[in-house]
CSV table of C-alpha atoms in Angstrom, one decimal:
chain,number,residue,atom,x,y,z
A,1,MET,CA,40.8,-21.1,-132.3
A,2,VAL,CA,39.2,-19.8,-135.5
A,3,HIS,CA,35.6,-18.6,-135.7
A,4,GLU,CA,32.8,-21.1,-135.0
A,5,ILE,CA,31.4,-20.7,-138.5
A,6,TRP,CA,34.2,-23.1,-139.7
A,7,GLN,CA,33.5,-25.9,-137.2
A,8,PRO,CA,31.5,-27.9,-139.8
A,9,TYR,CA,34.6,-27.8,-142.0
A,10,PRO,CA,37.4,-29.1,-139.9
A,11,ALA,CA,39.9,-29.4,-142.7
A,12,ILE,CA,39.5,-25.8,-143.6
A,13,ALA,CA,39.4,-24.7,-139.9
A,14,LEU,CA,42.8,-26.5,-139.4
A,15,GLN,CA,44.4,-24.5,-142.2
A,16,LEU,CA,42.9,-21.3,-141.0
A,17,GLU,CA,44.4,-21.8,-137.6
A,18,ARG,CA,47.8,-22.2,-139.4
A,19,VAL,CA,47.0,-18.9,-141.3
A,20,LYS,CA,46.3,-17.2,-138.0
A,21,GLN,CA,49.6,-18.5,-136.5
A,22,LYS,CA,51.5,-17.4,-139.6
A,23,MET,CA,50.1,-13.9,-139.2
A,24,LEU,CA,51.1,-13.7,-135.5
A,25,ALA,CA,54.6,-15.0,-136.2
A,26,SER,CA,55.1,-12.7,-139.1
A,27,VAL,CA,54.4,-9.4,-137.2
A,28,ASN,CA,57.7,-8.2,-135.9
A,29,ILE,CA,57.9,-4.6,-134.7
A,30,PRO,CA,60.6,-3.2,-132.4
A,31,MET,CA,57.9,-1.2,-130.5
A,32,LYS,CA,56.5,-4.2,-128.7
A,33,ASP,CA,53.4,-2.4,-127.5
A,34,ILE,CA,52.3,-1.7,-131.1
A,35,GLU,CA,53.2,-5.3,-132.0
A,36,GLN,CA,51.0,-6.5,-129.1
A,37,LYS,CA,48.1,-4.3,-130.3
A,38,ILE,CA,48.3,-5.9,-133.7
A,39,HIS,CA,48.3,-9.3,-132.1
A,40,ASP,CA,45.2,-8.3,-130.2
A,41,TYR,CA,43.5,-7.5,-133.5
A,42,ILE,CA,44.5,-10.9,-134.9
A,43,ASN,CA,43.4,-12.7,-131.8
A,44,ALA,CA,40.0,-10.9,-131.7
A,45,PRO,CA,37.0,-12.6,-133.2
A,46,GLY,CA,37.4,-12.6,-137.0
A,47,LYS,CA,35.8,-14.8,-139.6
A,48,TYR,CA,38.7,-15.1,-141.9
A,49,ILE,CA,36.3,-15.2,-144.9
A,50,ARG,CA,38.8,-14.1,-147.5
A,51,SER,CA,41.5,-16.8,-146.7
A,52,GLY,CA,38.7,-19.3,-146.1
A,53,LEU,CA,37.3,-18.7,-149.6
A,54,ALA,CA,40.8,-19.2,-151.1
A,55,LEU,CA,41.1,-22.5,-149.3
A,56,ILE,CA,37.6,-23.6,-150.3
A,57,VAL,CA,38.3,-22.9,-154.0
A,58,ALA,CA,41.7,-24.6,-153.8
A,59,THR,CA,40.0,-27.7,-152.3
A,60,GLU,CA,37.4,-27.7,-155.1
A,61,PHE,CA,40.3,-27.8,-157.6
A,62,ASN,CA,41.9,-30.7,-155.6
A,63,GLN,CA,44.9,-28.6,-154.6
A,64,GLU,CA,47.1,-29.5,-151.7
A,65,LEU,CA,46.6,-27.0,-148.9
A,66,ASP,CA,50.3,-26.5,-148.4
A,67,GLU,CA,52.5,-23.7,-147.2
A,68,ARG,CA,51.8,-21.6,-150.3
A,69,PHE,CA,48.1,-21.2,-149.2
A,70,ILE,CA,49.1,-20.5,-145.6
A,71,HIS,CA,51.3,-17.6,-146.8
A,72,ALA,CA,48.7,-16.4,-149.3
A,73,GLY,CA,45.9,-16.6,-146.7
A,74,ALA,CA,47.9,-14.7,-144.1
A,75,SER,CA,48.7,-12.1,-146.8
A,76,LEU,CA,45.0,-11.7,-147.6
A,77,GLU,CA,44.0,-11.3,-143.9
A,78,LEU,CA,46.8,-8.9,-143.1
A,79,LEU,CA,45.8,-6.7,-146.0
A,80,HIS,CA,42.2,-6.8,-144.8
A,81,LEU,CA,43.3,-5.8,-141.3
A,82,ALA,CA,45.4,-2.9,-142.7
A,83,THR,CA,42.3,-1.5,-144.4
A,84,LEU,CA,40.3,-1.9,-141.2
A,85,ILE,CA,42.8,0.1,-139.3
A,86,HIS,CA,42.8,2.8,-141.9
A,87,ASP,CA,38.9,2.7,-142.0
A,88,ASP,CA,38.7,3.3,-138.3
A,89,VAL,CA,40.8,6.4,-138.6
A,90,ILE,CA,38.6,7.7,-141.5
A,91,ASP,CA,35.4,6.8,-139.6
A,92,ASN,CA,36.7,7.9,-136.2
A,93,ALA,CA,35.5,4.5,-134.9
A,94,ASP,CA,36.4,3.7,-131.3
A,95,VAL,CA,35.9,-0.1,-131.4
A,96,ARG,CA,36.9,-2.9,-133.8
A,97,ARG,CA,36.2,-6.6,-133.2
A,98,GLY,CA,35.3,-5.7,-129.7
A,99,ILE,CA,38.6,-4.1,-128.8
A,100,ASP,CA,39.7,-0.4,-128.7
A,101,ALA,CA,40.8,0.8,-132.1
A,102,ILE,CA,44.6,1.5,-132.2
A,103,HIS,CA,44.1,5.2,-133.0
A,104,THR,CA,42.1,5.7,-129.8
A,105,GLN,CA,44.9,4.1,-127.8
A,106,TYR,CA,47.8,5.9,-129.6
A,107,SER,CA,47.1,8.4,-132.4
A,108,ASN,CA,45.9,8.6,-136.0
A,109,ARG,CA,49.4,8.8,-137.3
A,110,ILE,CA,50.5,5.7,-135.4
A,111,ALA,CA,47.4,3.9,-136.6
A,112,ILE,CA,48.1,4.9,-140.3
A,113,TYR,CA,51.7,3.8,-140.1
A,114,ALA,CA,50.7,0.5,-138.4
A,115,GLY,CA,48.3,-0.1,-141.3
A,116,ASP,CA,51.0,0.7,-143.8
A,117,TYR,CA,53.3,-1.7,-142.1
A,118,LEU,CA,50.7,-4.4,-142.5
A,119,LEU,CA,50.2,-3.6,-146.2
A,120,SER,CA,54.0,-4.0,-146.7
A,121,LEU,CA,54.0,-7.3,-144.7
A,122,SER,CA,51.0,-8.6,-146.7
A,123,GLY,CA,53.0,-8.0,-149.9
A,124,ARG,CA,56.0,-9.9,-148.6
A,125,LEU,CA,53.9,-12.9,-147.5
A,126,MET,CA,52.2,-13.1,-150.9
A,127,ALA,CA,55.6,-13.1,-152.6
A,128,GLU,CA,56.8,-15.8,-150.2
A,129,SER,CA,53.9,-18.0,-151.2
A,130,LYS,CA,55.9,-18.7,-154.4
A,131,PHE,CA,52.8,-19.1,-156.5
A,132,GLU,CA,53.6,-19.0,-160.2
A,133,VAL,CA,51.6,-16.1,-161.3
A,134,GLU,CA,52.1,-15.9,-165.0
A,135,HIS,CA,48.3,-15.7,-165.4
A,136,ASN,CA,47.6,-13.5,-162.4
A,137,ILE,CA,45.6,-10.6,-163.7
A,138,VAL,CA,45.1,-8.5,-160.7
A,139,ASP,CA,47.5,-8.8,-157.8
A,140,ASP,CA,50.0,-6.4,-159.3
A,141,LYS,CA,47.3,-3.7,-159.1
A,142,LEU,CA,45.5,-5.0,-156.0
A,143,LEU,CA,46.7,-2.3,-153.6
A,144,GLU,CA,46.0,0.4,-156.1
A,145,TYR,CA,42.4,-0.7,-156.5
A,146,ILE,CA,41.9,-1.0,-152.7
A,147,LEU,CA,43.5,2.3,-151.9
A,148,ILE,CA,41.6,4.1,-154.6
A,149,GLY,CA,38.5,2.6,-153.0
A,150,GLU,CA,39.6,4.0,-149.6
A,151,LEU,CA,40.2,7.4,-151.2
A,152,ARG,CA,36.7,7.3,-152.7
A,153,GLN,CA,35.2,6.6,-149.3
A,154,LEU,CA,37.1,9.5,-147.8
A,155,MET,CA,36.1,11.9,-150.6
A,156,ASN,CA,32.5,10.7,-150.3
A,157,GLN,CA,32.3,11.3,-146.5
A,158,HIS,CA,29.5,13.8,-145.7
A,159,ARG,CA,28.9,14.2,-149.5
A,160,GLU,CA,25.1,14.8,-149.7
A,161,SER,CA,25.1,14.4,-153.5
A,162,MET,CA,26.5,10.9,-153.3
A,163,THR,CA,24.5,8.4,-155.3
A,164,MET,CA,24.0,4.6,-155.2
A,165,VAL,CA,26.1,4.3,-158.3
A,166,ASP,CA,28.9,6.2,-156.5
A,167,TYR,CA,28.6,3.8,-153.6
A,168,LEU,CA,28.7,0.6,-155.6
A,169,ARG,CA,31.8,1.9,-157.5
A,170,GLN,CA,33.4,2.6,-154.1
A,171,ILE,CA,32.8,-0.8,-152.6
A,172,LYS,CA,33.8,-2.6,-155.8
A,173,GLY,CA,37.3,-1.3,-155.3
A,174,LYS,CA,37.5,-1.1,-151.6
A,175,THR,CA,36.0,-4.4,-150.5
A,176,ALA,CA,35.1,-6.6,-153.5
A,177,VAL,CA,38.5,-6.6,-155.2
A,178,LEU,CA,40.1,-8.4,-152.2
A,179,PHE,CA,37.4,-11.1,-152.3
A,180,GLY,CA,38.1,-11.5,-156.0
A,181,MET,CA,41.8,-11.9,-155.2
A,182,ALA,CA,41.0,-14.5,-152.6
A,183,THR,CA,38.9,-16.8,-154.9
A,184,MET,CA,41.4,-16.4,-157.7
A,185,THR,CA,44.2,-17.4,-155.4
A,186,GLY,CA,42.5,-20.7,-154.9
A,187,GLY,CA,42.7,-21.4,-158.6
A,188,LEU,CA,46.4,-20.4,-159.2
A,189,ASN,CA,48.7,-23.1,-160.6
A,190,THR,CA,45.8,-25.3,-161.6
A,191,GLY,CA,46.2,-24.9,-165.4
A,192,LEU,CA,43.3,-22.5,-165.7
A,193,SER,CA,43.5,-20.0,-168.6
A,194,ARG,CA,43.5,-16.3,-168.1
A,195,ARG,CA,39.8,-16.2,-169.0
A,196,GLN,CA,39.0,-18.8,-166.4
A,197,LEU,CA,41.0,-17.0,-163.7
A,198,LYS,CA,39.1,-13.9,-164.5
A,199,ARG,CA,35.9,-15.8,-163.9
A,200,LEU,CA,37.2,-16.9,-160.5
A,201,PHE,CA,38.1,-13.3,-159.7
A,202,TYR,CA,34.6,-12.1,-160.7
A,203,ALA,CA,33.0,-14.8,-158.6
A,204,GLY,CA,34.8,-13.6,-155.6
A,205,GLN,CA,34.1,-10.0,-156.4
A,206,MET,CA,30.4,-10.6,-156.5
A,207,ILE,CA,30.6,-12.2,-153.0
A,208,GLY,CA,32.5,-9.2,-151.9
A,209,MET,CA,29.8,-6.9,-153.1
A,210,ALA,CA,27.2,-9.0,-151.2
A,211,PHE,CA,29.4,-9.1,-148.1
A,212,GLN,CA,29.6,-5.3,-148.0
A,213,LEU,CA,25.9,-4.8,-148.5
A,214,ASN,CA,25.3,-7.3,-145.7
A,215,ASP,CA,27.7,-5.4,-143.5
A,216,ASP,CA,25.7,-2.2,-144.3
A,217,LEU,CA,22.5,-3.9,-143.0
A,218,ILE,CA,24.4,-4.9,-139.8
A,219,ASP,CA,24.9,-1.2,-139.0
A,220,TYR,CA,21.1,-0.8,-138.9
A,221,ARG,CA,20.0,-4.1,-137.5
A,222,GLN,CA,22.5,-5.0,-134.7
A,223,GLN,CA,23.5,-3.2,-131.5
A,224,GLU,CA,27.2,-2.8,-130.6
A,225,GLN,CA,27.3,-5.9,-128.5
A,226,GLU,CA,26.4,-8.0,-131.6
A,227,SER,CA,28.2,-6.2,-134.4
A,228,GLY,CA,31.3,-5.0,-132.5
A,229,LYS,CA,30.8,-1.4,-133.6
A,230,PRO,CA,28.5,1.3,-132.4
A,231,PHE,CA,24.9,1.4,-133.6
A,232,LEU,CA,24.4,3.5,-136.8
A,233,GLN,CA,28.1,4.4,-136.7
A,234,ASP,CA,28.3,5.0,-140.4
A,235,ILE,CA,25.6,7.7,-140.5
A,236,GLN,CA,27.1,9.4,-137.5
A,237,ASN,CA,30.4,9.6,-139.3
A,238,GLY,CA,28.9,10.9,-142.5
A,239,ILE,CA,29.4,7.6,-144.3
A,240,TYR,CA,26.4,6.9,-146.5
A,241,THR,CA,25.9,3.2,-147.3
A,242,ALA,CA,23.3,1.3,-149.3
A,243,PRO,CA,20.3,1.5,-146.9
A,244,TYR,CA,20.7,5.3,-146.4
A,245,LEU,CA,21.2,6.0,-150.1
A,246,LEU,CA,18.2,3.9,-151.2
A,247,LEU,CA,16.0,5.6,-148.6
A,248,LYS,CA,17.2,9.0,-149.8
A,249,LEU,CA,16.1,8.0,-153.3
A,250,ALA,CA,12.8,6.7,-152.2
A,251,HIS,CA,11.8,9.5,-149.7
A,252,GLN,CA,12.8,12.5,-151.9
A,253,GLN,CA,13.0,14.7,-148.8
A,254,PRO,CA,15.6,15.5,-146.2
A,255,LEU,CA,16.1,12.5,-144.0
A,256,PRO,CA,15.6,12.8,-140.2
A,257,GLU,CA,18.6,12.6,-137.8
A,258,ASP,CA,16.6,10.8,-135.1
A,259,GLU,CA,17.4,7.1,-135.2
A,260,THR,CA,13.8,6.0,-134.5
A,261,GLU,CA,12.4,8.1,-137.3
A,262,LEU,CA,15.0,6.9,-139.7
A,263,LEU,CA,14.4,3.3,-138.9
A,264,TYR,CA,10.6,3.9,-139.3
A,265,LEU,CA,11.2,5.2,-142.8
A,266,MET,CA,13.5,2.3,-143.6
A,267,ASP,CA,10.6,0.0,-142.7
A,268,LYS,CA,8.0,2.1,-144.6
A,269,TYR,CA,9.9,1.9,-147.8
A,270,HIS,CA,11.1,-1.7,-147.4
A,271,ILE,CA,14.7,-0.6,-147.7
A,272,PHE,CA,16.2,-3.7,-146.0
A,273,ALA,CA,14.3,-6.0,-148.4
A,274,GLN,CA,15.7,-4.0,-151.3
A,275,VAL,CA,19.2,-4.4,-150.0
A,276,GLU,CA,18.6,-8.2,-149.4
A,277,THR,CA,17.4,-8.5,-153.0
A,278,MET,CA,20.7,-6.9,-154.2
A,279,ILE,CA,22.7,-9.3,-152.0
A,280,ASN,CA,21.0,-12.3,-153.5
A,281,GLN,CA,21.5,-11.0,-157.0
A,282,TYR,CA,25.2,-10.6,-156.5
A,283,LEU,CA,25.4,-14.1,-154.9
A,284,ARG,CA,23.6,-15.7,-157.8
A,285,LYS,CA,26.0,-14.0,-160.2
A,286,SER,CA,28.9,-15.4,-158.1
A,287,TYR,CA,27.5,-18.9,-158.2
A,288,ARG,CA,27.1,-18.8,-162.0
A,289,TYR,CA,30.7,-17.8,-162.4
A,290,PHE,CA,31.9,-20.7,-160.1
A,291,GLU,CA,29.6,-23.2,-161.8
A,292,SER,CA,30.8,-22.3,-165.2
A,293,LEU,CA,34.2,-23.5,-164.1
A,294,GLY,CA,32.8,-26.8,-162.6
A,295,VAL,CA,33.2,-25.6,-159.0
A,296,ASP,CA,30.7,-27.2,-156.6
A,297,THR,CA,29.2,-24.3,-154.6
A,298,THR,CA,27.4,-26.4,-152.0
A,299,MET,CA,29.9,-25.6,-149.2
A,300,MET,CA,30.1,-21.9,-150.2
A,301,LYS,CA,26.3,-21.5,-150.2
A,302,THR,CA,26.0,-23.2,-146.7
A,303,LEU,CA,28.7,-21.0,-145.3
A,304,LEU,CA,27.3,-17.8,-146.7
A,305,ASP,CA,23.8,-18.8,-145.4
A,306,VAL,CA,25.3,-19.1,-141.9
A,307,LEU,CA,26.6,-15.5,-142.3
A,308,HIS,CA,23.0,-14.4,-142.9
A,309,TYR,CA,23.3,-13.3,-146.5
């Protein structure tokens, strides 16, 4: 069963269940304990936002949600899962989606190779989708953009001189590009021009920026039981996200290590409100891109509201 956020959209939920089954069926590793671990990740609570966005856009363009979109959706989600596994090694995170991270059960090297396997599998599934991609402007460099984003995150870890501009550049490649690929996938083979496909890509990219900023807030607002990862994990791992960087800019003094003092300063300087303003700005840009193509954003707005953007 897919995440409850899709219950109001049964047609999309049905296809996302097919996406999930395609992911499970496609993972084939001789080391069955590793295969089972990947299955555990797939079966753990996940929102499938990227594949869901591709399906929503495809629906808006009156596309049949056929096997092409199941393969493409599985490709997008496996690519996302690969980056999560890599992230957990970089972040030294113990928990992902409520289960033990693979590197804690085995080793960093096994986790990295498992992630690399999923990157490769993702590429095969996208190729098997058999989309005609003569106008596709990004998928040939998608992995490059994402991995450069991961490299930026690794190089920025514990970097006290990191700025908000550095951070936005990092997440634009690491997170937002995959969202852009998702929304653009929904418009493939519809007769859209290269310029129009770019607009679809940018629309998704703006959602991706908002999504990551919202995820940053979760690290400060929700305990592990709600978010699936330890409270203030990013700071503990030397990963400086939007709230921390905005506070550093506002406070102009060394920031306290104590969680209570840090959250007090966040409240004093209205940091969460600043991040929420940024989120809304990115979403408004996204909707303008969609609407310029005649895409009805009603379903998307309702869905994103449920996700607490």
